[in-house]
Amino acid sequence: QSTGVQYLIGQPERIRLRLNQAGRREFFQRSYMRPVPDGVNGDVYQFSCTPMQIRNYFLSFGANVEILEPESLRQDFIDFYRQALESY
């Protein structure tokens, strides 16, 4: 049974992402504010939660996560990492 918590603020969306091996290990080690997956198919995880929760939880995963959908959330991650890179 999962101990994850879904955010109560905002509208849940269908969110799909891919975790590599290091990402999966981190996902299972970090339980604080971890979203609860609706399903897992190999390395692809599906959630019904707010994009804010996904951003808050997964942004620190770096290259260990790839947002597959929705496209708007994928673009948020691209923009975040691009801006961080431009700071260097």
XYZ file of C-alpha atoms in Angstrom:
88
model
C 0.000 0.000 0.000
C 1.283 3.433 -0.937
C 1.820 6.145 1.641
C 1.784 8.925 -0.964
C -0.328 12.037 -0.666
C -2.261 13.796 -3.414
C -2.468 17.593 -3.363
C -5.940 18.875 -2.575
C -5.467 22.213 -4.372
C -5.886 22.375 -8.140
C -7.482 20.073 -10.653
C -5.994 16.599 -11.035
C -4.779 15.741 -14.513
C -3.592 12.583 -16.201
C 0.193 12.756 -16.073
C 2.581 10.236 -17.567
C 6.322 10.164 -16.993
C 9.290 7.877 -17.458
C 11.766 7.080 -14.704
C 15.144 5.525 -15.387
C 16.662 3.092 -12.894
C 18.084 5.846 -10.678
C 14.748 7.686 -10.833
C 12.828 4.603 -9.768
C 15.212 4.094 -6.857
C 14.784 7.729 -5.795
C 10.994 7.478 -6.164
C 10.846 4.567 -3.724
C 13.294 6.159 -1.280
C 11.634 9.602 -1.089
C 8.198 9.131 0.428
C 7.539 12.732 1.532
C 4.853 14.240 -0.728
C 5.248 11.372 -3.207
C 2.284 11.218 -5.606
C 0.434 7.925 -5.795
C 0.680 6.297 -9.234
C -2.495 5.028 -10.900
C -0.470 2.540 -12.852
C 3.014 1.487 -13.848
C 3.985 -0.084 -17.167
C 7.693 -0.847 -17.143
C 9.433 2.485 -16.631
C 6.314 4.595 -17.400
C 4.272 5.841 -14.461
C 0.782 7.325 -14.709
C -0.671 9.685 -12.117
C -3.943 11.524 -11.558
C -2.751 14.524 -9.596
C -2.000 18.197 -10.027
C 0.908 19.383 -12.170
C 2.051 21.368 -9.111
C 2.556 18.171 -7.156
C 4.532 16.602 -10.001
C 6.699 19.735 -10.324
C 7.332 19.959 -6.579
C 8.223 16.299 -6.277
C 10.039 15.467 -9.533
C 11.963 18.636 -10.542
C 14.905 17.578 -8.392
C 15.131 14.230 -10.227
C 16.917 15.956 -13.121
C 17.815 13.567 -15.942
C 16.244 10.650 -14.053
C 12.703 11.695 -15.050
C 11.113 12.516 -18.399
C 7.627 14.021 -18.476
C 5.683 12.397 -21.325
C 2.353 14.180 -20.949
C 0.711 16.583 -20.728
C 2.830 18.589 -23.146
C 2.390 21.766 -21.063
C 4.022 20.117 -18.035
C 6.775 18.674 -20.230
C 7.471 22.198 -21.487
C 7.542 23.520 -17.893
C 10.327 21.045 -17.080
C 12.225 21.932 -20.277
C 11.980 25.640 -19.461
C 13.070 25.105 -15.849
C 16.164 23.105 -16.781
C 17.034 25.440 -19.671
C 16.903 28.488 -17.371
C 19.034 26.684 -14.797
C 21.617 25.801 -17.464
C 21.698 29.395 -18.726
C 22.649 30.523 -15.218
C 25.967 28.741 -15.723
